[in-house]
PDB file of C-alpha atoms in Angstrom:
ATOM      1  CA  UNK A 208      19.491  33.313 -18.412  1.00 51.00           C
ATOM      2  CA  UNK A 209      16.476  31.048 -18.086  1.00 53.00           C
ATOM      3  CA  UNK A 210      12.732  32.527 -18.812  1.00 56.00           C
ATOM      4  CA  UNK A 211      10.573  33.332 -15.893  1.00 55.00           C
ATOM      5  CA  UNK A 212       8.196  30.222 -16.954  1.00 55.00           C
ATOM      6  CA  UNK A 213      11.291  27.810 -17.445  1.00 57.00           C
ATOM      7  CA  UNK A 214      12.380  28.349 -14.294  1.00 58.00           C
ATOM      8  CA  UNK A 215       9.584  26.987 -11.981  1.00 76.00           C
ATOM      9  CA  UNK A 216       9.554  24.313 -14.167  1.00 78.00           C
ATOM     10  CA  UNK A 217      12.834  23.074 -13.348  1.00 79.00           C
ATOM     11  CA  UNK A 218      12.077  23.356  -9.827  1.00 81.00           C
ATOM     12  CA  UNK A 219       9.491  20.882 -10.575  1.00 85.00           C
ATOM     13  CA  UNK A 220      11.816  18.831 -12.256  1.00 87.00           C
ATOM     14  CA  UNK A 221      14.357  18.936  -9.236  1.00 88.00           C
ATOM     15  CA  UNK A 222      11.548  17.609  -6.827  1.00 92.00           C
ATOM     16  CA  UNK A 223      10.168  15.069  -8.437  1.00 93.00           C
ATOM     17  CA  UNK A 224      13.484  14.211  -8.974  1.00 95.00           C
ATOM     18  CA  UNK A 225      13.888  14.357  -4.847  1.00 95.00           C
ATOM     19  CA  UNK A 226      10.782  12.345  -4.413  1.00 94.00           C
ATOM     20  CA  UNK A 227      12.228   9.943  -6.698  1.00 95.00           C
ATOM     21  CA  UNK A 228      14.914   9.035  -4.771  1.00 97.00           C
ATOM     22  CA  UNK A 229      12.948   9.050  -1.397  1.00 95.00           C
ATOM     23  CA  UNK A 230      10.706   6.370  -2.776  1.00 93.00           C
ATOM     24  CA  UNK A 231      13.765   4.355  -3.988  1.00 96.00           C
ATOM     25  CA  UNK A 232      14.696   4.716  -0.094  1.00 95.00           C
ATOM     26  CA  UNK A 233      11.536   3.569   0.880  1.00 91.00           C
ATOM     27  CA  UNK A 234      11.124   1.001  -0.610  1.00 89.00           C
ATOM     28  CA  UNK A 235      14.623  -0.544  -0.071  1.00 89.00           C
ATOM     29  CA  UNK A 236      14.994  -3.236   2.870  1.00 87.00           C
ATOM     30  CA  UNK A 237      18.712  -2.866   2.950  1.00 94.00           C
ATOM     31  CA  UNK A 238      21.041  -0.003   2.597  1.00 96.00           C
ATOM     32  CA  UNK A 239      21.859   0.926  -1.204  1.00 97.00           C
ATOM     33  CA  UNK A 240      24.928   1.774  -2.795  1.00 97.00           C
ATOM     34  CA  UNK A 241      25.097   5.474  -4.564  1.00 97.00           C
ATOM     35  CA  UNK A 242      25.207   3.231  -7.672  1.00 97.00           C
ATOM     36  CA  UNK A 243      21.707   1.519  -6.989  1.00 98.00           C
ATOM     37  CA  UNK A 244      19.953   4.506  -5.483  1.00 97.00           C
ATOM     38  CA  UNK A 245      20.910   6.005  -9.148  1.00 98.00           C
ATOM     39  CA  UNK A 246      19.859   2.926 -10.836  1.00 97.00           C
ATOM     40  CA  UNK A 247      16.288   2.762  -9.402  1.00 97.00           C
ATOM     41  CA  UNK A 248      15.447   6.478  -9.692  1.00 96.00           C
ATOM     42  CA  UNK A 249      16.868   6.325 -13.366  1.00 96.00           C
ATOM     43  CA  UNK A 250      19.164   9.229 -12.646  1.00 97.00           C
ATOM     44  CA  UNK A 251      22.610  10.028 -13.152  1.00 97.00           C
ATOM     45  CA  UNK A 252      24.998   9.282 -10.302  1.00 97.00           C
ATOM     46  CA  UNK A 253      25.787  13.032  -9.823  1.00 97.00           C
ATOM     47  CA  UNK A 254      22.147  14.501  -9.575  1.00 97.00           C
ATOM     48  CA  UNK A 255      21.411  11.292  -7.231  1.00 97.00           C
ATOM     49  CA  UNK A 256      24.761  12.097  -4.869  1.00 97.00           C
ATOM     50  CA  UNK A 257      23.384  15.827  -4.528  1.00 97.00           C
ATOM     51  CA  UNK A 258      19.479  15.201  -3.697  1.00 97.00           C
ATOM     52  CA  UNK A 259      21.007  12.584  -1.133  1.00 97.00           C
ATOM     53  CA  UNK A 260      23.205  14.886   0.558  1.00 97.00           C
ATOM     54  CA  UNK A 261      20.330  17.259   0.822  1.00 96.00           C
ATOM     55  CA  UNK A 262      17.913  14.577   2.147  1.00 97.00           C
ATOM     56  CA  UNK A 263      20.735  13.831   4.492  1.00 97.00           C
ATOM     57  CA  UNK A 264      20.943  17.235   5.909  1.00 97.00           C
ATOM     58  CA  UNK A 265      17.039  17.137   6.173  1.00 96.00           C
ATOM     59  CA  UNK A 266      17.149  13.796   8.244  1.00 97.00           C
ATOM     60  CA  UNK A 267      15.162  12.363   5.383  1.00 96.00           C
ATOM     61  CA  UNK A 268      17.992  10.071   4.479  1.00 97.00           C
ATOM     62  CA  UNK A 269      21.137   8.486   6.437  1.00 96.00           C
ATOM     63  CA  UNK A 270      24.107   6.799   5.576  1.00 96.00           C
ATOM     64  CA  UNK A 271      26.455   4.580   7.200  1.00 91.00           C
ATOM     65  CA  UNK A 272      29.787   2.358   5.738  1.00 92.00           C
ATOM     66  CA  UNK A 273      27.233   0.269   4.115  1.00 95.00           C
ATOM     67  CA  UNK A 274      24.984   2.781   2.124  1.00 97.00           C
ATOM     68  CA  UNK A 275      21.989   4.725   2.237  1.00 97.00           C
ATOM     69  CA  UNK A 276      18.792   4.366   3.892  1.00 96.00           C
ATOM     70  CA  UNK A 277      15.703   6.253   4.953  1.00 94.00           C
ATOM     71  CA  UNK A 278      16.134   8.834   7.772  1.00 95.00           C
ATOM     72  CA  UNK A 279      14.592   9.361  11.097  1.00 94.00           C
ATOM     73  CA  UNK A 280      12.476  13.009   9.730  1.00 95.00           C
ATOM     74  CA  UNK A 281      10.444  10.109   7.775  1.00 89.00           C
ATOM     75  CA  UNK A 282       9.066   9.123  10.964  1.00 89.00           C
ATOM     76  CA  UNK A 283       8.270  12.407  12.411  1.00 91.00           C
ATOM     77  CA  UNK A 284       6.539  13.008   9.004  1.00 90.00           C
ATOM     78  CA  UNK A 285       4.502   9.493   9.012  1.00 88.00           C
ATOM     79  CA  UNK A 286       3.523  10.555  13.365  1.00 88.00           C
ATOM     80  CA  UNK A 287       2.246  14.048  12.073  1.00 92.00           C
ATOM     81  CA  UNK A 288       0.085  12.048   9.171  1.00 90.00           C
ATOM     82  CA  UNK A 289      -1.403   9.595  11.596  1.00 86.00           C
ATOM     83  CA  UNK A 290      -2.209  12.314  14.521  1.00 88.00           C
ATOM     84  CA  UNK A 291      -3.874  14.160  11.968  1.00 91.00           C
ATOM     85  CA  UNK A 292      -5.581  11.617   9.722  1.00 91.00           C
ATOM     86  CA  UNK A 293      -9.018  11.882  10.359  1.00 92.00           C
ATOM     87  CA  UNK A 294      -9.250   8.588   8.810  1.00 95.00           C
ATOM     88  CA  UNK A 295      -7.657   6.195  11.043  1.00 92.00           C
ATOM     89  CA  UNK A 296      -8.863   8.384  14.243  1.00 93.00           C
ATOM     90  CA  UNK A 297     -12.734   7.343  13.068  1.00 95.00           C
ATOM     91  CA  UNK A 298     -12.115   3.936  11.764  1.00 96.00           C
ATOM     92  CA  UNK A 299     -10.084   2.438  15.056  1.00 96.00           C
ATOM     93  CA  UNK A 300     -13.142   1.792  16.955  1.00 97.00           C
ATOM     94  CA  UNK A 301     -14.301  -0.316  14.024  1.00 98.00           C
ATOM     95  CA  UNK A 302     -11.133  -2.273  13.475  1.00 97.00           C
ATOM     96  CA  UNK A 303     -11.532  -2.814  17.268  1.00 96.00           C
ATOM     97  CA  UNK A 304     -14.809  -4.092  16.917  1.00 96.00           C
ATOM     98  CA  UNK A 305     -14.175  -5.828  13.653  1.00 97.00           C
ATOM     99  CA  UNK A 306     -11.069  -7.872  15.112  1.00 94.00           C
ATOM    100  CA  UNK A 307     -13.200  -8.943  18.063  1.00 93.00           C
ATOM    101  CA  UNK A 308     -16.102  -9.986  16.211  1.00 94.00           C
ATOM    102  CA  UNK A 309     -14.005 -12.525  13.686  1.00 93.00           C
ATOM    103  CA  UNK A 310     -11.270 -13.140  15.628  1.00 91.00           C
ATOM    104  CA  UNK A 311      -8.677 -11.920  13.054  1.00 92.00           C
ATOM    105  CA  UNK A 312      -6.260  -8.913  12.577  1.00 91.00           C
ATOM    106  CA  UNK A 313      -8.296  -6.242  11.000  1.00 95.00           C
ATOM    107  CA  UNK A 314      -6.250  -3.671   8.756  1.00 96.00           C
ATOM    108  CA  UNK A 315      -6.817  -0.150   7.176  1.00 98.00           C
ATOM    109  CA  UNK A 316      -4.870   0.682   4.135  1.00 98.00           C
ATOM    110  CA  UNK A 317      -4.558   3.573   1.783  1.00 97.00           C
ATOM    111  CA  UNK A 318      -3.296   4.066  -1.609  1.00 96.00           C
ATOM    112  CA  UNK A 319       0.322   5.912  -2.459  1.00 93.00           C
ATOM    113  CA  UNK A 320       0.888   5.815  -5.961  1.00 90.00           C
ATOM    114  CA  UNK A 321       0.789   2.332  -7.393  1.00 90.00           C
ATOM    115  CA  UNK A 322       1.166   0.950  -3.660  1.00 94.00           C
ATOM    116  CA  UNK A 323      -0.413   0.659  -0.746  1.00 96.00           C
ATOM    117  CA  UNK A 324       0.627   1.384   2.714  1.00 95.00           C
ATOM    118  CA  UNK A 325      -0.958   0.338   6.332  1.00 96.00           C
ATOM    119  CA  UNK A 326      -2.195   3.379   8.405  1.00 95.00           C
ATOM    120  CA  UNK A 327      -4.158   1.583  10.983  1.00 95.00           C
ATOM    121  CA  UNK A 328      -4.038  -2.078  12.739  1.00 93.00           C
ATOM    122  CA  UNK A 329      -5.775  -4.184  15.767  1.00 93.00           C
ATOM    123  CA  UNK A 330      -4.690  -7.715  16.588  1.00 88.00           C
ATOM    124  CA  UNK A 331      -7.023 -10.197  17.295  1.00 81.00           C
ATOM    125  CA  UNK A 332      -6.767 -13.392  19.315  1.00 75.00           C
ATOM    126  CA  UNK A 333      -5.695 -15.119  16.597  1.00 68.00           C
ATOM    127  CA  UNK A 334      -2.542 -12.948  15.975  1.00 67.00           C
ATOM    128  CA  UNK A 335      -0.777 -13.735  12.265  1.00 64.00           C
ATOM    129  CA  UNK A 336       2.836 -15.419  12.131  1.00 63.00           C
ATOM    130  CA  UNK A 337       4.161 -12.351  10.659  1.00 62.00           C
ATOM    131  CA  UNK A 338       3.878  -8.882  11.299  1.00 73.00           C
ATOM    132  CA  UNK A 339       2.832  -5.750   9.545  1.00 81.00           C
ATOM    133  CA  UNK A 340       4.133  -2.501  10.954  1.00 87.00           C
ATOM    134  CA  UNK A 341       2.089   0.518  10.673  1.00 89.00           C
ATOM    135  CA  UNK A 342       3.774   2.206   7.483  1.00 90.00           C
ATOM    136  CA  UNK A 343       4.398  -0.910   5.344  1.00 90.00           C
ATOM    137  CA  UNK A 344       4.299  -0.459   1.934  1.00 92.00           C
ATOM    138  CA  UNK A 345       3.203  -3.462   0.436  1.00 94.00           C
ATOM    139  CA  UNK A 346       1.693  -4.240  -3.776  1.00 95.00           C
ATOM    140  CA  UNK A 347      -1.786  -2.787  -4.889  1.00 96.00           C
ATOM    141  CA  UNK A 348      -1.947  -5.649  -7.026  1.00 97.00           C
ATOM    142  CA  UNK A 349      -1.993  -8.630  -4.376  1.00 97.00           C
ATOM    143  CA  UNK A 350      -4.416  -8.894  -1.586  1.00 94.00           C
ATOM    144  CA  UNK A 351      -6.049  -6.207   0.371  1.00 94.00           C
ATOM    145  CA  UNK A 352      -4.525  -4.062  -2.515  1.00 97.00           C
ATOM    146  CA  UNK A 353      -7.102  -5.088  -4.909  1.00 98.00           C
ATOM    147  CA  UNK A 354     -10.110  -3.489  -2.938  1.00 97.00           C
ATOM    148  CA  UNK A 355      -8.449  -0.115  -3.925  1.00 98.00           C
ATOM    149  CA  UNK A 356      -7.318  -0.748  -7.359  1.00 97.00           C
ATOM    150  CA  UNK A 357     -10.268  -2.038  -8.811  1.00 97.00           C
ATOM    151  CA  UNK A 358     -11.249   1.583  -8.359  1.00 96.00           C
ATOM    152  CA  UNK A 359      -8.389   3.407 -10.056  1.00 96.00           C
ATOM    153  CA  UNK A 360      -9.199   5.350 -12.722  1.00 94.00           C
ATOM    154  CA  UNK A 361      -8.910   3.457 -16.095  1.00 94.00           C
ATOM    155  CA  UNK A 362      -5.421   4.933 -17.059  1.00 95.00           C
ATOM    156  CA  UNK A 363      -3.929   4.312 -13.625  1.00 95.00           C
ATOM    157  CA  UNK A 364      -5.526   0.988 -13.871  1.00 96.00           C
ATOM    158  CA  UNK A 365      -3.670   0.123 -17.426  1.00 96.00           C
ATOM    159  CA  UNK A 366      -0.603   1.595 -15.864  1.00 95.00           C
ATOM    160  CA  UNK A 367      -0.731  -0.663 -12.832  1.00 97.00           C
ATOM    161  CA  UNK A 368      -1.536  -4.075 -15.091  1.00 97.00           C
ATOM    162  CA  UNK A 369       1.376  -2.989 -17.524  1.00 97.00           C
ATOM    163  CA  UNK A 370       3.792  -2.333 -14.842  1.00 96.00           C
ATOM    164  CA  UNK A 371       3.182  -5.544 -12.437  1.00 97.00           C
ATOM    165  CA  UNK A 372       2.260  -8.619 -15.132  1.00 98.00           C
ATOM    166  CA  UNK A 373       3.206 -11.060 -15.875  1.00 98.00           C
ATOM    167  CA  UNK A 374       3.747 -12.207 -12.528  1.00 97.00           C
ATOM    168  CA  UNK A 375       3.289 -15.125  -9.931  1.00 97.00           C
ATOM    169  CA  UNK A 376       1.676 -15.148  -6.840  1.00 97.00           C
ATOM    170  CA  UNK A 377       2.986 -17.204  -3.553  1.00 95.00           C
ATOM    171  CA  UNK A 378       1.150 -19.888  -4.194  1.00 95.00           C
ATOM    172  CA  UNK A 379       2.749 -20.570  -7.979  1.00 96.00           C
ATOM    173  CA  UNK A 380      -0.628 -19.170  -9.940  1.00 96.00           C
ATOM    174  CA  UNK A 381       0.368 -17.262 -13.204  1.00 97.00           C
ATOM    175  CA  UNK A 382      -0.854 -14.219 -13.774  1.00 98.00           C
ATOM    176  CA  UNK A 383      -1.614 -12.799 -17.339  1.00 98.00           C
ATOM    177  CA  UNK A 384      -2.623  -9.023 -18.081  1.00 98.00           C
ATOM    178  CA  UNK A 385      -5.902 -10.482 -18.925  1.00 98.00           C
ATOM    179  CA  UNK A 386      -6.177 -12.543 -15.502  1.00 98.00           C
ATOM    180  CA  UNK A 387      -5.620  -9.373 -13.408  1.00 98.00           C
ATOM    181  CA  UNK A 388      -7.832  -6.904 -15.582  1.00 97.00           C
ATOM    182  CA  UNK A 389     -10.601  -9.545 -15.365  1.00 97.00           C
ATOM    183  CA  UNK A 390      -9.762 -10.178 -11.301  1.00 97.00           C
ATOM    184  CA  UNK A 391      -9.944  -6.240 -10.786  1.00 98.00           C
ATOM    185  CA  UNK A 392     -13.272  -5.708 -12.167  1.00 97.00           C
ATOM    186  CA  UNK A 393     -14.742  -8.467 -11.006  1.00 97.00           C
ATOM    187  CA  UNK A 394     -13.487  -6.982  -7.337  1.00 98.00           C
ATOM    188  CA  UNK A 395     -14.930  -3.692  -8.434  1.00 97.00           C
ATOM    189  CA  UNK A 396     -18.636  -5.324  -9.636  1.00 97.00           C
ATOM    190  CA  UNK A 397     -18.816  -7.493  -6.430  1.00 97.00           C
ATOM    191  CA  UNK A 398     -17.854  -4.734  -3.763  1.00 97.00           C
ATOM    192  CA  UNK A 399     -15.163  -6.576  -2.240  1.00 98.00           C
ATOM    193  CA  UNK A 400     -11.699  -8.772  -2.989  1.00 98.00           C
ATOM    194  CA  UNK A 401     -11.128 -12.129  -1.385  1.00 97.00           C
ATOM    195  CA  UNK A 402      -7.518 -13.517  -1.671  1.00 96.00           C
ATOM    196  CA  UNK A 403      -6.234 -16.805  -0.954  1.00 95.00           C
ATOM    197  CA  UNK A 404      -2.359 -16.703  -1.004  1.00 95.00           C
ATOM    198  CA  UNK A 405      -1.536 -14.381  -2.985  1.00 96.00           C
ATOM    199  CA  UNK A 406       1.127 -12.617  -0.908  1.00 94.00           C
ATOM    200  CA  UNK A 407       1.916 -14.827   1.833  1.00 92.00           C
ATOM    201  CA  UNK A 408       1.472 -18.767   1.594  1.00 93.00           C
ATOM    202  CA  UNK A 409      -1.635 -19.986   3.363  1.00 92.00           C
ATOM    203  CA  UNK A 410      -2.814 -16.307   4.411  1.00 92.00           C
ATOM    204  CA  UNK A 411      -6.676 -15.784   3.001  1.00 95.00           C
ATOM    205  CA  UNK A 412      -7.613 -12.086   3.248  1.00 95.00           C
ATOM    206  CA  UNK A 413     -11.116 -10.461   2.846  1.00 97.00           C
ATOM    207  CA  UNK A 414     -11.244  -6.959   2.299  1.00 98.00           C
ATOM    208  CA  UNK A 415     -13.413  -4.193   1.051  1.00 98.00           C
ATOM    209  CA  UNK A 416     -13.015  -0.810  -0.217  1.00 98.00           C
ATOM    210  CA  UNK A 417     -14.193   2.448   2.343  1.00 98.00           C
ATOM    211  CA  UNK A 418     -16.090   4.502  -0.396  1.00 96.00           C
ATOM    212  CA  UNK A 419     -17.342   7.649   0.498  1.00 92.00           C
ATOM    213  CA  UNK A 420     -19.622   8.727  -3.036  1.00 88.00           C
ATOM    214  CA  UNK A 421     -17.004   8.365  -6.164  1.00 87.00           C
ATOM    215  CA  UNK A 422     -13.575   8.532  -3.586  1.00 94.00           C
ATOM    216  CA  UNK A 423     -12.248   5.595  -1.991  1.00 96.00           C
ATOM    217  CA  UNK A 424     -10.831   6.740   1.040  1.00 97.00           C
ATOM    218  CA  UNK A 425      -9.009   3.157   1.802  1.00 97.00           C
ATOM    219  CA  UNK A 426      -9.338  -0.424   1.764  1.00 98.00           C
ATOM    220  CA  UNK A 427     -10.336  -2.512   5.044  1.00 98.00           C
ATOM    221  CA  UNK A 428      -8.986  -5.815   5.469  1.00 97.00           C
ATOM    222  CA  UNK A 429      -9.146  -9.279   7.942  1.00 96.00           C
ATOM    223  CA  UNK A 430      -6.643 -11.624   7.265  1.00 93.00           C
ATOM    224  CA  UNK A 431      -6.240 -15.250   8.367  1.00 90.00           C
ATOM    225  CA  UNK A 432      -4.835 -18.548   8.258  1.00 90.00           C
ATOM    226  CA  UNK A 433      -6.851 -20.849   5.460  1.00 88.00           C
ATOM    227  CA  UNK A 434      -7.574 -23.163   8.604  1.00 89.00           C
ATOM    228  CA  UNK A 435      -9.052 -19.847  10.337  1.00 89.00           C
ATOM    229  CA  UNK A 436     -11.095 -18.672   7.422  1.00 90.00           C
ATOM    230  CA  UNK A 437     -12.563 -21.062   5.905  1.00 92.00           C
ATOM    231  CA  UNK A 438     -14.669 -21.320   2.597  1.00 93.00           C
ATOM    232  CA  UNK A 439     -17.802 -22.126   4.771  1.00 95.00           C
ATOM    233  CA  UNK A 440     -17.224 -18.844   6.372  1.00 94.00           C
ATOM    234  CA  UNK A 441     -16.381 -16.333   3.562  1.00 96.00           C
ATOM    235  CA  UNK A 442     -20.032 -15.341   2.917  1.00 96.00           C
ATOM    236  CA  UNK A 443     -20.446 -14.115   6.769  1.00 97.00           C
ATOM    237  CA  UNK A 444     -17.209 -12.632   6.982  1.00 97.00           C
ATOM    238  CA  UNK A 445     -17.317 -10.846   3.682  1.00 98.00           C
ATOM    239  CA  UNK A 446     -20.438  -9.272   4.988  1.00 98.00           C
ATOM    240  CA  UNK A 447     -18.878  -8.189   8.386  1.00 98.00           C
ATOM    241  CA  UNK A 448     -15.957  -6.552   6.111  1.00 98.00           C
ATOM    242  CA  UNK A 449     -18.579  -4.347   4.175  1.00 98.00           C
ATOM    243  CA  UNK A 450     -20.720  -3.825   6.965  1.00 98.00           C
ATOM    244  CA  UNK A 451     -17.532  -2.301   8.688  1.00 98.00           C
ATOM    245  CA  UNK A 452     -16.105  -0.484   5.639  1.00 98.00           C
ATOM    246  CA  UNK A 453     -19.496   1.616   5.044  1.00 97.00           C
ATOM    247  CA  UNK A 454     -19.484   2.289   8.901  1.00 97.00           C
ATOM    248  CA  UNK A 455     -16.090   3.981   8.547  1.00 97.00           C
ATOM    249  CA  UNK A 456     -17.044   5.837   5.402  1.00 97.00           C
ATOM    250  CA  UNK A 457     -19.909   6.966   7.188  1.00 95.00           C
ATOM    251  CA  UNK A 458     -18.467   8.340  10.721  1.00 94.00           C
ATOM    252  CA  UNK A 459     -15.719  10.168   7.811  1.00 90.00           C
ATOM    253  CA  UNK A 460     -16.363  13.910   7.491  1.00 74.00           C
TER     254      UNK A 460
END
């Protein structure tokens, strides 16, 4: 029989495994077979099947003839977050003003583990050629993610660098662990991130952290093509983004 202290530990392990499986479903763009879900979650197939059955019963997973995907309950959870999240509420008018001022899409991201999630976005008169839906999960080491990654605690920063390097940006630039570490230290020192063709070819992004004291609440970013965000405009745009990020932080309770 399990001791009283062992029972909570076992329950926590089960909860961790369930979130691992749910995380796999969140990250995929196509249905996954049971064996693939188990492989990505690093779990036994039988354990994965039991977890998926519970998630399906609760609406957090769904299954069709091609495999498993995230379920509709995840949408309700996301909606509850957006309705109740103070950051996205106070940021919206600032995003609208920024998008109108610079003529580019303005976005707000928050960190989730070693990724970032889009929680608010305002389009401009110059829409990007690709769409980013609210809730999109993107890398922390590319583009606007660097405005979040640069302020990670040292242990988490090391884990991120170890996990993603070496890698190649969409521009073809090869990035080593030393390169990324240096880049993120520069972002932290300068207070902003400037990214050119890192995640999407010919897209430039200017990003800044939304900081309140020592806490990083999110990252504010504008993005456009290289012909729209020319090098001559970078200084002005950096100033606009940093001002807007500070304004959002000041409005947060």
